PDB file of C-alpha atoms in Angstrom:
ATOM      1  CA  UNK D   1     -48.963 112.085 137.396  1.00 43.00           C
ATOM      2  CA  UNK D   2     -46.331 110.125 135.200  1.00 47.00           C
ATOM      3  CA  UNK D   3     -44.444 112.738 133.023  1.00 47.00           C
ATOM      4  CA  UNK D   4     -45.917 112.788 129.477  1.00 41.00           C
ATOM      5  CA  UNK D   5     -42.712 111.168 127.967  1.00 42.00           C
ATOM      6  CA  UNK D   6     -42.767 108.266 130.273  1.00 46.00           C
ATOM      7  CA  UNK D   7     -46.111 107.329 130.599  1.00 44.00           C
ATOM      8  CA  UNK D   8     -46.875 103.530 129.654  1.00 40.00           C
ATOM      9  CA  UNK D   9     -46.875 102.852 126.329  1.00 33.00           C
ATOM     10  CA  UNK D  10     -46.458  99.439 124.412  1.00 35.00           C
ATOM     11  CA  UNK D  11     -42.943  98.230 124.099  1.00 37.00           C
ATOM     12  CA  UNK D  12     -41.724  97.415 120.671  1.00 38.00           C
ATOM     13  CA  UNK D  13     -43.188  93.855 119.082  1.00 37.00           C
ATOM     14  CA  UNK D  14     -41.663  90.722 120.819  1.00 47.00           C
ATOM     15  CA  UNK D  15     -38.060  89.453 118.980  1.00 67.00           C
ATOM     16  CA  UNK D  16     -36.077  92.241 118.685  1.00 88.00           C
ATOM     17  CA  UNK D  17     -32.672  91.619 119.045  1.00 96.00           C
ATOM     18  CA  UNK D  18     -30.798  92.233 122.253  1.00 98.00           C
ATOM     19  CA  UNK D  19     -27.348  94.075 122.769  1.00 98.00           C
ATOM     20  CA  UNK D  20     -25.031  92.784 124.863  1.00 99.00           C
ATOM     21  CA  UNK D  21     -22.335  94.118 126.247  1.00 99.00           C
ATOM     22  CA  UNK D  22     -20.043  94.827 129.394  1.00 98.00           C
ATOM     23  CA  UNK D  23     -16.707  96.771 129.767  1.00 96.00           C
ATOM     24  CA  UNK D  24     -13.807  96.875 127.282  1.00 97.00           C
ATOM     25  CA  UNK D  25      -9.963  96.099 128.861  1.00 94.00           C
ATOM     26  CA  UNK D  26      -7.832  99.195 128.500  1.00 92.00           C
ATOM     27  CA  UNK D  27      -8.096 103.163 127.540  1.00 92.00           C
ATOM     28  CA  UNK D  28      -9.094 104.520 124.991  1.00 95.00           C
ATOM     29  CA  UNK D  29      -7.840 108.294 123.512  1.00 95.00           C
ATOM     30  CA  UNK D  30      -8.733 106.369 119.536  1.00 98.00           C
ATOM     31  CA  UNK D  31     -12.059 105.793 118.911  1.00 98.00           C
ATOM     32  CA  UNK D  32     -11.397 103.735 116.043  1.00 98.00           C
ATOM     33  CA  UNK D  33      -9.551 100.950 118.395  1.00 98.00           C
ATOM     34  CA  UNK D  34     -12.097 101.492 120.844  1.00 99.00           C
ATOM     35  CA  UNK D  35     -14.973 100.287 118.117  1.00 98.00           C
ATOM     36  CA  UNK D  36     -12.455  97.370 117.068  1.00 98.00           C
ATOM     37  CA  UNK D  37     -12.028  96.074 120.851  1.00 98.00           C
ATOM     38  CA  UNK D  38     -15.847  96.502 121.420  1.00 99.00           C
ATOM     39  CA  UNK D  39     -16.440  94.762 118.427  1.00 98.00           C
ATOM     40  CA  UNK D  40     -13.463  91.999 119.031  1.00 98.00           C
ATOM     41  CA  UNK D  41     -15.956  90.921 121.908  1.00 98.00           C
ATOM     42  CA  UNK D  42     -19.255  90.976 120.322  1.00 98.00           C
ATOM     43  CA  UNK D  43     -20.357  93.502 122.076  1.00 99.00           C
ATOM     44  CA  UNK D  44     -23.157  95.779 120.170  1.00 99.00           C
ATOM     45  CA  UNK D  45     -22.956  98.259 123.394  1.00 99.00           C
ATOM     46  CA  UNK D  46     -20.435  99.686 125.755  1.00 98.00           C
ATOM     47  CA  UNK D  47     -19.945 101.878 128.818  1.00 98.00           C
ATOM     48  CA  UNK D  48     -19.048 104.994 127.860  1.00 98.00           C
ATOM     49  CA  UNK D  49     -15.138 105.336 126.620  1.00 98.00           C
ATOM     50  CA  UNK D  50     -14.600 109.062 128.454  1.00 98.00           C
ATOM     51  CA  UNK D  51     -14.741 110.737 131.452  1.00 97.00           C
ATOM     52  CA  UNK D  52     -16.231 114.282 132.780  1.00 98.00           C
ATOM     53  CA  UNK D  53     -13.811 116.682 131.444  1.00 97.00           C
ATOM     54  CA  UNK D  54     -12.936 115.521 128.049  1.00 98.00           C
ATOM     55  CA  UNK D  55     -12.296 117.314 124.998  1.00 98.00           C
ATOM     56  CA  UNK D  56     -15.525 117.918 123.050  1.00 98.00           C
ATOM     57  CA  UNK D  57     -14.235 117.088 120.146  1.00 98.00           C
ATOM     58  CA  UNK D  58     -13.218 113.953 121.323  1.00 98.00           C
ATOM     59  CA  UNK D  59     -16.379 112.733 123.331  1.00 99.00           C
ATOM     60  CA  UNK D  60     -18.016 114.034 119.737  1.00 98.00           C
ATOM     61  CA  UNK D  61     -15.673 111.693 117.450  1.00 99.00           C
ATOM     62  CA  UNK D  62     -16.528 108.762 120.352  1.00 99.00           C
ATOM     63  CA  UNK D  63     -20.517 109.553 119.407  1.00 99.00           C
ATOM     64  CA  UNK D  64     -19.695 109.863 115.648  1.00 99.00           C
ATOM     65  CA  UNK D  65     -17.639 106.684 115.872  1.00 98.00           C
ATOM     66  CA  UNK D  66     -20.093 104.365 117.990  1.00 99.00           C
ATOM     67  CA  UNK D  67     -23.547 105.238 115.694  1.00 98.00           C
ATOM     68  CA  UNK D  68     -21.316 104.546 112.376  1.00 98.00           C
ATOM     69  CA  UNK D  69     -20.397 101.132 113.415  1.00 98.00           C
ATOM     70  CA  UNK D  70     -23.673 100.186 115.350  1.00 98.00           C
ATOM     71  CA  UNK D  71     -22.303 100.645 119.003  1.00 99.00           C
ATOM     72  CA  UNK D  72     -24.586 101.949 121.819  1.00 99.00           C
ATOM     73  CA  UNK D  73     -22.949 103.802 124.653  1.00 99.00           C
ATOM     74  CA  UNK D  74     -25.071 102.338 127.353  1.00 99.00           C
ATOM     75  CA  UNK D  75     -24.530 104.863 130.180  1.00 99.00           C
ATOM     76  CA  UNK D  76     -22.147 106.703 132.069  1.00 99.00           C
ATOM     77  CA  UNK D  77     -22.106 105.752 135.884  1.00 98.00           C
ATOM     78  CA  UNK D  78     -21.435 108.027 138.833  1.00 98.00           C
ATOM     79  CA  UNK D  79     -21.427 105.742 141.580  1.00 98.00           C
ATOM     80  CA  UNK D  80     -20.888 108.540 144.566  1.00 99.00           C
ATOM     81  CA  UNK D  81     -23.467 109.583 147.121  1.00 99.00           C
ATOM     82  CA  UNK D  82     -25.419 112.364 146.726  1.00 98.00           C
ATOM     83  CA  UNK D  83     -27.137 111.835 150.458  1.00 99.00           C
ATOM     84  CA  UNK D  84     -23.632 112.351 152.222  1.00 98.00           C
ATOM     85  CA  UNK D  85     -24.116 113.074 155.904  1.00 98.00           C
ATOM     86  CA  UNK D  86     -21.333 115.907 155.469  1.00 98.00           C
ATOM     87  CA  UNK D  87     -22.324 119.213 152.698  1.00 98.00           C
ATOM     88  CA  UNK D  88     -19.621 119.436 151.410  1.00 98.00           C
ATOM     89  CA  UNK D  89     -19.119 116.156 150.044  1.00 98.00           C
ATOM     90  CA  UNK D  90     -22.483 116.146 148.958  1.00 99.00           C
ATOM     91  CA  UNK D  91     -22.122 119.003 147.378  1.00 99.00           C
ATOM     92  CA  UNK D  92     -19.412 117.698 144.897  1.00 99.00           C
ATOM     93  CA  UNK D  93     -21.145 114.073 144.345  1.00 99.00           C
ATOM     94  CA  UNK D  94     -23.993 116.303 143.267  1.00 99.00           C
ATOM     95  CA  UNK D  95     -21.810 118.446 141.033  1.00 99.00           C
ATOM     96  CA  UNK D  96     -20.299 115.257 139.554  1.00 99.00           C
ATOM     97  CA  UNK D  97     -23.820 113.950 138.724  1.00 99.00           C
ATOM     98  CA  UNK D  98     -24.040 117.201 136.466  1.00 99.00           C
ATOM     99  CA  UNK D  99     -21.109 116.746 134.952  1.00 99.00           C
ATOM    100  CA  UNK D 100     -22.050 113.589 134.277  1.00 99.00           C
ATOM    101  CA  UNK D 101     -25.002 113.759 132.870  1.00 99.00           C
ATOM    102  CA  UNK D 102     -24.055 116.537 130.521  1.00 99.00           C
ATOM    103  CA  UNK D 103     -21.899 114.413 129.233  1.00 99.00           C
ATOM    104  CA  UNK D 104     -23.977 111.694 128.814  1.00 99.00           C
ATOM    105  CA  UNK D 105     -26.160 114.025 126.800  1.00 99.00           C
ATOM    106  CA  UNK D 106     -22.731 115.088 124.592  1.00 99.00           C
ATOM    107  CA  UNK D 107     -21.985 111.254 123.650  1.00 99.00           C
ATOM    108  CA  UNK D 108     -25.533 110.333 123.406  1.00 99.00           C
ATOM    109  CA  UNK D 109     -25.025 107.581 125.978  1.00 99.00           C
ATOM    110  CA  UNK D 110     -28.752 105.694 126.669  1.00 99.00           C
ATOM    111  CA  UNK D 111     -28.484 107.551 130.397  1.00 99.00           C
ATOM    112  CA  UNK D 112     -26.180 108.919 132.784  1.00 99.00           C
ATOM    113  CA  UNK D 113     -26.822 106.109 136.024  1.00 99.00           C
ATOM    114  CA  UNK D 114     -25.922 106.773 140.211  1.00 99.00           C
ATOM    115  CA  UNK D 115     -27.775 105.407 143.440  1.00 99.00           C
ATOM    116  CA  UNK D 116     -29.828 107.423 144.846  1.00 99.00           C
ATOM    117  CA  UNK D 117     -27.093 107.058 147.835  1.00 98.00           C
ATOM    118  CA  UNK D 118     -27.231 106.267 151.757  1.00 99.00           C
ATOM    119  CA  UNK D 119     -28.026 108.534 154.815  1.00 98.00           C
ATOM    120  CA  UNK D 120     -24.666 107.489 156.261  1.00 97.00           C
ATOM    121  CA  UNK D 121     -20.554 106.987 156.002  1.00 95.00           C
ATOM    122  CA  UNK D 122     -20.436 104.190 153.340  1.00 98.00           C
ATOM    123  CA  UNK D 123     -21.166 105.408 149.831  1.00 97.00           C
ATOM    124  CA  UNK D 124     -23.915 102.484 149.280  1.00 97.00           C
ATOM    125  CA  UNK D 125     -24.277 101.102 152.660  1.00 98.00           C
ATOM    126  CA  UNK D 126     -27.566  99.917 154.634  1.00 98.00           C
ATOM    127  CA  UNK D 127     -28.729 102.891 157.090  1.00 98.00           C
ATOM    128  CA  UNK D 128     -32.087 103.244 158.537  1.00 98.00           C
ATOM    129  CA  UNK D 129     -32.474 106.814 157.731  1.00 98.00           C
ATOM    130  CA  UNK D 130     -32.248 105.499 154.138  1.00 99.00           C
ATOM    131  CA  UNK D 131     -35.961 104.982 154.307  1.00 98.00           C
ATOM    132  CA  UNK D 132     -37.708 107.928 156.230  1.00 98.00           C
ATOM    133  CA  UNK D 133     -39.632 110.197 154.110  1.00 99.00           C
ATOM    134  CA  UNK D 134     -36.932 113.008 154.902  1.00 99.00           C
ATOM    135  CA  UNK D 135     -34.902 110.850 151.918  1.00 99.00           C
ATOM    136  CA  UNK D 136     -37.595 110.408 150.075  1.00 99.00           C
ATOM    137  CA  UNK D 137     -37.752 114.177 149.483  1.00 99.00           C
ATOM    138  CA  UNK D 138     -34.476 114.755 149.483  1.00 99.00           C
ATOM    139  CA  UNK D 139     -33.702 112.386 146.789  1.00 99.00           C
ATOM    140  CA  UNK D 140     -36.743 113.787 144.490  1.00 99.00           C
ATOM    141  CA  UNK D 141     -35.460 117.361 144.778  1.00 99.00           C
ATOM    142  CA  UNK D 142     -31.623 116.011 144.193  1.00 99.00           C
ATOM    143  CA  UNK D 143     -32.665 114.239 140.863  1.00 99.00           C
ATOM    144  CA  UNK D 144     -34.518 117.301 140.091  1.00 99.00           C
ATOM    145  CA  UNK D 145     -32.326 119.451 140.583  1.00 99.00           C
ATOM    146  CA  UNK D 146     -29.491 117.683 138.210  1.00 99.00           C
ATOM    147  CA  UNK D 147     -31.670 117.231 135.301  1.00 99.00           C
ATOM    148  CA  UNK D 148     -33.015 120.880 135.700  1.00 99.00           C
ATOM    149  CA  UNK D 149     -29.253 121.956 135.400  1.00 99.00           C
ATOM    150  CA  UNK D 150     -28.798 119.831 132.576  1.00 99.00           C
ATOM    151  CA  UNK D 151     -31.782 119.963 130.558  1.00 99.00           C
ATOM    152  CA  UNK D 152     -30.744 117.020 128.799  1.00 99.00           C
ATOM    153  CA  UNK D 153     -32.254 116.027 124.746  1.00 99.00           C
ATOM    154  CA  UNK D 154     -30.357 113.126 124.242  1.00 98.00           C
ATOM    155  CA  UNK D 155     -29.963 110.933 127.025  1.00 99.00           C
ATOM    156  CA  UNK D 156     -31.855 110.059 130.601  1.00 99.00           C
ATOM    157  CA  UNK D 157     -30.753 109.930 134.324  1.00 99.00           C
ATOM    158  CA  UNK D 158     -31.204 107.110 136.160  1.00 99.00           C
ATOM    159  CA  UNK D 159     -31.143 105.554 139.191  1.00 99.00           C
ATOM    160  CA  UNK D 160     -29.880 101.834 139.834  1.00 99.00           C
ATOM    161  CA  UNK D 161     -31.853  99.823 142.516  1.00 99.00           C
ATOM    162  CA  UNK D 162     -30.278  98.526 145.309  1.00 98.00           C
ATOM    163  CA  UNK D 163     -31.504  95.806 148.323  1.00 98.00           C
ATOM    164  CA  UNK D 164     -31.540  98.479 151.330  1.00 97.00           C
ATOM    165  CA  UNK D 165     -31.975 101.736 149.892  1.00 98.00           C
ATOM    166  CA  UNK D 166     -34.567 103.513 147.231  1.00 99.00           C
ATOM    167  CA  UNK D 167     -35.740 102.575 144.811  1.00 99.00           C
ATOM    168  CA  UNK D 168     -35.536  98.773 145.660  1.00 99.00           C
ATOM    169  CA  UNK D 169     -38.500  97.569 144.076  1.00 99.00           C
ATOM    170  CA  UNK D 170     -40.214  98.057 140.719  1.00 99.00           C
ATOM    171  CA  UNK D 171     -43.163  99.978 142.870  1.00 99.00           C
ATOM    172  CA  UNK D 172     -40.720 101.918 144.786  1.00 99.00           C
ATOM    173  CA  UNK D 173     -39.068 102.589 141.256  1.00 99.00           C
ATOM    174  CA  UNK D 174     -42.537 104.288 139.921  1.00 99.00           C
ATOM    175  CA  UNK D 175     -43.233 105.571 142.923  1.00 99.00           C
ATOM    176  CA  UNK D 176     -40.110 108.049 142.305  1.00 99.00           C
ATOM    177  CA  UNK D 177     -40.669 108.129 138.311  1.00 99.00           C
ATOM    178  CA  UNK D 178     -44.195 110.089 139.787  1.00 99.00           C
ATOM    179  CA  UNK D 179     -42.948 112.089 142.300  1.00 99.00           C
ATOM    180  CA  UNK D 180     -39.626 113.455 140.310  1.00 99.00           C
ATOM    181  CA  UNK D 181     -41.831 114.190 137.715  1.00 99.00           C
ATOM    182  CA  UNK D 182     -39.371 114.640 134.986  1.00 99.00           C
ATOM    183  CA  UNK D 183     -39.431 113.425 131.132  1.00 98.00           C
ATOM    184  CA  UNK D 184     -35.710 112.790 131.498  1.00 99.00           C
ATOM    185  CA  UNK D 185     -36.050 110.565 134.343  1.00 99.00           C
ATOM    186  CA  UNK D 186     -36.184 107.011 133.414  1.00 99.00           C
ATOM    187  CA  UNK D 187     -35.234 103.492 134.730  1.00 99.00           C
ATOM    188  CA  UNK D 188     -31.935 101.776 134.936  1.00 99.00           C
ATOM    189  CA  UNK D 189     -32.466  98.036 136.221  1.00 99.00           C
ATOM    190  CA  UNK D 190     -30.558  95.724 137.698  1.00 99.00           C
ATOM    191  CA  UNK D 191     -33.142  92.763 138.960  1.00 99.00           C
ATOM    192  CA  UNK D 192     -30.453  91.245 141.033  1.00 99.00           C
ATOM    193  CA  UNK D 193     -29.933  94.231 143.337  1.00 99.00           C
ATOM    194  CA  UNK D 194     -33.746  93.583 144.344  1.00 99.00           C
ATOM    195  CA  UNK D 195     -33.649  90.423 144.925  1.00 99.00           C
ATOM    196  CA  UNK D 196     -33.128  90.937 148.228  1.00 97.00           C
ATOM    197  CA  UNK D 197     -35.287  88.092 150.299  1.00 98.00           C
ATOM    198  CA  UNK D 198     -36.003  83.872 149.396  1.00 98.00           C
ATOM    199  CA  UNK D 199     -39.477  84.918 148.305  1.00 98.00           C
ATOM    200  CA  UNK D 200     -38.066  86.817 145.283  1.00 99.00           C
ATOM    201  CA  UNK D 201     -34.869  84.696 145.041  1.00 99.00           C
ATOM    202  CA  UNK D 202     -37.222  81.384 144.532  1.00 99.00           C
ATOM    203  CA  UNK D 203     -39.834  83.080 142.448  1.00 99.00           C
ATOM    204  CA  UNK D 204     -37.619  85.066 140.183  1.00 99.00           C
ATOM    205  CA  UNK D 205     -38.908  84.273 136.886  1.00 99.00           C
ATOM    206  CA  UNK D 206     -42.126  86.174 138.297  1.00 99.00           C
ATOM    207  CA  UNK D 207     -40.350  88.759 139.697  1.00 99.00           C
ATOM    208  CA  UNK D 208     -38.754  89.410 136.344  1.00 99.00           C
ATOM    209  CA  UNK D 209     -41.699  89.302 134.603  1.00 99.00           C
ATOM    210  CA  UNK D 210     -43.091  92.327 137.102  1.00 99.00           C
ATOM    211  CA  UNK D 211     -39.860  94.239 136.845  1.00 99.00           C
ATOM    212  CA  UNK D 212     -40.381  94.308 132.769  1.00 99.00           C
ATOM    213  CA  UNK D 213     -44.338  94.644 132.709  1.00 98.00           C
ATOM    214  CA  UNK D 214     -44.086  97.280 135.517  1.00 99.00           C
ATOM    215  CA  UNK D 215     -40.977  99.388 134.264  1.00 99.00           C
ATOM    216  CA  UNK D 216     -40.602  98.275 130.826  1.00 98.00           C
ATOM    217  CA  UNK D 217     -41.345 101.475 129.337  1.00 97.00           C
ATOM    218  CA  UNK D 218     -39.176 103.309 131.407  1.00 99.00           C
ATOM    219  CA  UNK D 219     -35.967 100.933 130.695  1.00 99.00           C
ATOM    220  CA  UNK D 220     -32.908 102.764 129.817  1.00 99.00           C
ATOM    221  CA  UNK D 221     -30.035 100.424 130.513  1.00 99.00           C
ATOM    222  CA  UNK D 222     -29.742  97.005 132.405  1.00 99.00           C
ATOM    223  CA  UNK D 223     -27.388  95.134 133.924  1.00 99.00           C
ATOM    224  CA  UNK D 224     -27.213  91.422 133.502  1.00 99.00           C
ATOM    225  CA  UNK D 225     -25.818  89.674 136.356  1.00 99.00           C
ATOM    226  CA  UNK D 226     -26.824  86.430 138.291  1.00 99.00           C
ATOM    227  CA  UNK D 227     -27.429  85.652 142.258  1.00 99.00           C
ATOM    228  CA  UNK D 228     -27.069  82.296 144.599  1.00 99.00           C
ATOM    229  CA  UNK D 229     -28.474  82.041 147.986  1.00 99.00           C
ATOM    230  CA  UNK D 230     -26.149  80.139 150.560  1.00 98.00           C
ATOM    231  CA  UNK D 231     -26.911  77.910 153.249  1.00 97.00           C
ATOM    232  CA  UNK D 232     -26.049  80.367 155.631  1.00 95.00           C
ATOM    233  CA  UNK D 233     -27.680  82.111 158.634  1.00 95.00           C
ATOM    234  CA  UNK D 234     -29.415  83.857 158.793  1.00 95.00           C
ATOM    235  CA  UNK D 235     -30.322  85.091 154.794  1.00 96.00           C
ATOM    236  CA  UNK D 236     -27.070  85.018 152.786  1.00 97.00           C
ATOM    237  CA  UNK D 237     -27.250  86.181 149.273  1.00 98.00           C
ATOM    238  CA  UNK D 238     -24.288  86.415 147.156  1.00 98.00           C
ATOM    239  CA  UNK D 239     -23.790  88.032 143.422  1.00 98.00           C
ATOM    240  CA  UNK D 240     -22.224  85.145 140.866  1.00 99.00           C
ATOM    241  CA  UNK D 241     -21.528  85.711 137.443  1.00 99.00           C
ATOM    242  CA  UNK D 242     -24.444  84.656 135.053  1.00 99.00           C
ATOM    243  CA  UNK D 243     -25.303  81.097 134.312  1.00 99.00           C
ATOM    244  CA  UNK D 244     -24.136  80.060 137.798  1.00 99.00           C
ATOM    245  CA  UNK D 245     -26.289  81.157 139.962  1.00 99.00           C
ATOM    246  CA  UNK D 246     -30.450  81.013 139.715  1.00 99.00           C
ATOM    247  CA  UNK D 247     -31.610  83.743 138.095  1.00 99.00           C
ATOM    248  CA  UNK D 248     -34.326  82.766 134.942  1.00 99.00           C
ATOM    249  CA  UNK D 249     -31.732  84.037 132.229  1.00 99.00           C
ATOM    250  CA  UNK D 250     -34.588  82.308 130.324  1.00 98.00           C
ATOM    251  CA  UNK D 251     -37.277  84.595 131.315  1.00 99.00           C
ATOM    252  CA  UNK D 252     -34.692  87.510 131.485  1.00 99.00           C
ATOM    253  CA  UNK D 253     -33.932  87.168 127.400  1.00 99.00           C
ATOM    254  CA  UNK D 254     -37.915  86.847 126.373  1.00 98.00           C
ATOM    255  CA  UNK D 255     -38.465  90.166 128.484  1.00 98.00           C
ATOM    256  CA  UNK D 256     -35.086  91.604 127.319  1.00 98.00           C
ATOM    257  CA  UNK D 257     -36.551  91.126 123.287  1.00 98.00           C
ATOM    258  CA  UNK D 258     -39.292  92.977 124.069  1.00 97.00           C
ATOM    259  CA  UNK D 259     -37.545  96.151 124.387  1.00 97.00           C
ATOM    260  CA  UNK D 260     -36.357  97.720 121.276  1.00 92.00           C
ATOM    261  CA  UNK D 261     -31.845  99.184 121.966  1.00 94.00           C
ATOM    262  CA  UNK D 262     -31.989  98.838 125.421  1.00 98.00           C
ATOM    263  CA  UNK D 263     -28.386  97.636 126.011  1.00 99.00           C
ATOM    264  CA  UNK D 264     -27.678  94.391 128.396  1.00 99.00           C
ATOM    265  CA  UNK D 265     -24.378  95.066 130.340  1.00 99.00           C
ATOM    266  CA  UNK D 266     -22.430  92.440 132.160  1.00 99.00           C
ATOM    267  CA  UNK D 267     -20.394  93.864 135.463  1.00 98.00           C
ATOM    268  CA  UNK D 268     -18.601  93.074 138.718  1.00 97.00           C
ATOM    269  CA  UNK D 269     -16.652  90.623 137.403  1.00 98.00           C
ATOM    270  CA  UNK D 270     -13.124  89.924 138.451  1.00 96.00           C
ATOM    271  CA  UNK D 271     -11.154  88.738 134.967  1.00 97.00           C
ATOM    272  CA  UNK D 272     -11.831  89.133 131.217  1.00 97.00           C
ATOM    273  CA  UNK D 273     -12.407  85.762 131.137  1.00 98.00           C
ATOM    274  CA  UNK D 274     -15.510  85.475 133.745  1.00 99.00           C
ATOM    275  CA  UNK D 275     -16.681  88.219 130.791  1.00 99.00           C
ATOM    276  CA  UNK D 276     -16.199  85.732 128.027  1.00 98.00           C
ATOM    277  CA  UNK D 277     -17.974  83.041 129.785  1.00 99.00           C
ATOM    278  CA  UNK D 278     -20.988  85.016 130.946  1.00 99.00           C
ATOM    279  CA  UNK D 279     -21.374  86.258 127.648  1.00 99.00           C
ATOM    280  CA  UNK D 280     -21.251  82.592 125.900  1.00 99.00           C
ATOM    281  CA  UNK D 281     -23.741  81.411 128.191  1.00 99.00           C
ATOM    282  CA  UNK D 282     -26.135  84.699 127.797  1.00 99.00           C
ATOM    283  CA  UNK D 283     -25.828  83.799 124.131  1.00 98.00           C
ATOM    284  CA  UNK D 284     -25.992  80.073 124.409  1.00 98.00           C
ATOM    285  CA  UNK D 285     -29.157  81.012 126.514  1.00 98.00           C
ATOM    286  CA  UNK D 286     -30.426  82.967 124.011  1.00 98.00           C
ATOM    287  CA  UNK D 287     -30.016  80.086 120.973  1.00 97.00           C
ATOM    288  CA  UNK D 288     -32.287  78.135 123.406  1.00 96.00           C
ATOM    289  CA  UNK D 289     -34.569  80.791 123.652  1.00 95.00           C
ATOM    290  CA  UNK D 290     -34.622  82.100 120.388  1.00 96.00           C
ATOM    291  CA  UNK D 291     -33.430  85.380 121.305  1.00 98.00           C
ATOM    292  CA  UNK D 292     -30.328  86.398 119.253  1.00 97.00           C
ATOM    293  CA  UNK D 293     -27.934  89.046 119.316  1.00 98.00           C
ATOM    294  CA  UNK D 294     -26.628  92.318 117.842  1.00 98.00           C
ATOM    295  CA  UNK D 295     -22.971  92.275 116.466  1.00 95.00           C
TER     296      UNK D 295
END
């Protein structure tokens, strides 16, 4: 069974406004600069501004800071692996994913986000044992087992697709929002990272449209990013910053408006100014679309 909070339910009326946003140059110990940087970008959301370990009062003046001026922290990212081969590592990525999501819960980020990880020596790398039920079960009990430390009220944990390990596909996704079986297990998606073959490359703007009728109700967090396939052998796909690459950025903002503060984060981009342009062409998108923007 889906858990009661997450089963299906209709998303919020079509034309809300969407909130971009992506990460913010510099640190941050001020929240008051932090708000006028995130808002010197038009950004309406933002990665959280702390790390594991901070000051309460400080992550609270970050959360009291961000709600007065209309800022959503959009998650707090792990990005370790909790499958590590060796125990003791695994051990402390786990720990970290705690840590992490209690503070997501703290600043009242929209989730605390990891992979599920890889049955290997790279972090996020492409194993076989990555698919056997063993890791299946393994990462059911591992997601259980950090939200039932947590018990988290005011945020969600997440897990972000990726092409060769689980979930990477909107069923593979539900098939783990069932079997964790927790309210505070939702959806982080990244469309990109499971667009993993031509079929879905060349038939995106469907693919999209399953991702958001399948998981919409789930959706947390997403992250906006674009994908070109090369004339390589054999399959080459390559991440590009958005509006140059093929991705339906058309189809992505109409499904996008449909969800009600779910925040749209730009990444993996190498200067501010990749940033800048992928956000004027997200929002020149979105004038075409008639999809517009929080400020």
């Amino acid at each position: 069974m889906i858990p009661s909070a997450l089963k299906p339910v209709k998303n919020s009326l079509t034309g809300n406004q969407v909130r971009l946003g992506g990460p913010v140059p510099g640190k941050f110990d001020d929240p008051v600069q932090w708000v006028k940087a995130v808002k010197s970008l038009r950004y309406s959301a933002a990665i959280c501004p702390v790390q594991p370990g901070a000051p309460s009062e400080l992550i609270r003046s970050f959360s009291s800071v961000a709600k007065k001026n209309n800022i959503l922290i959009s998650e707090v990212g792990v990005w370790n692996n909790m499958l590590d081969p060796d125990e003791t590592a695994r051990k402390t990525a786990i720990n970290k994913n705690v840590a992490s999501l209690q503070l997501a819960d703290e600043i009242g980020a929209c989730c605390c986000v990891n992979i599920s990880g890889a049955k290997g020596e790279i972090w996020d790398g492409p194993y076989p044992g990555n698919y056997s039920k063993e890791t299946f079960n393994q990462i059911v009990e591992t997601v259980r087992h950090i939200i039932d430390q947590v018990k988290p009220r005011n945020t969600f944990y997440t897990l972000e697709p990726m092409p060769y390990m689980l979930p990477d596909s909107p069923d593979s996704y539900l098939e783990l929002v069932r079997a964790i079986d927790r309210d505070r297990f939702a959806v982080h998606l990244d469309p990109v990272n499971m667009i993993s073959s031509p079929q879905r490359y060349f038939n995106n703007s469907a693919f999209l449209r399953e991702c958001f009728t399948k998981l919409g109700p789930y959706i947390k967090s997403v992250h906006a990013k674009d994908i070109i396939i090369m004339p390589e052998l054999t399959v080459h796909l390559e991440e590009r910053r958005p509006g140059t690459g093929s991705l339906d950025y058309t189809v992505f903002l109409q499904e996008m408006s449909r969800l009600k503060d779910v925040p749209m984060m730009m990444e993996h981009l190498e200067k501010q100014e990749d940033y800048l342009l992928a956000a004027e062409y997200i929002r020149k998108t979105g004038l075409t679309t008639g999809v517009s923007f929080i400020e």
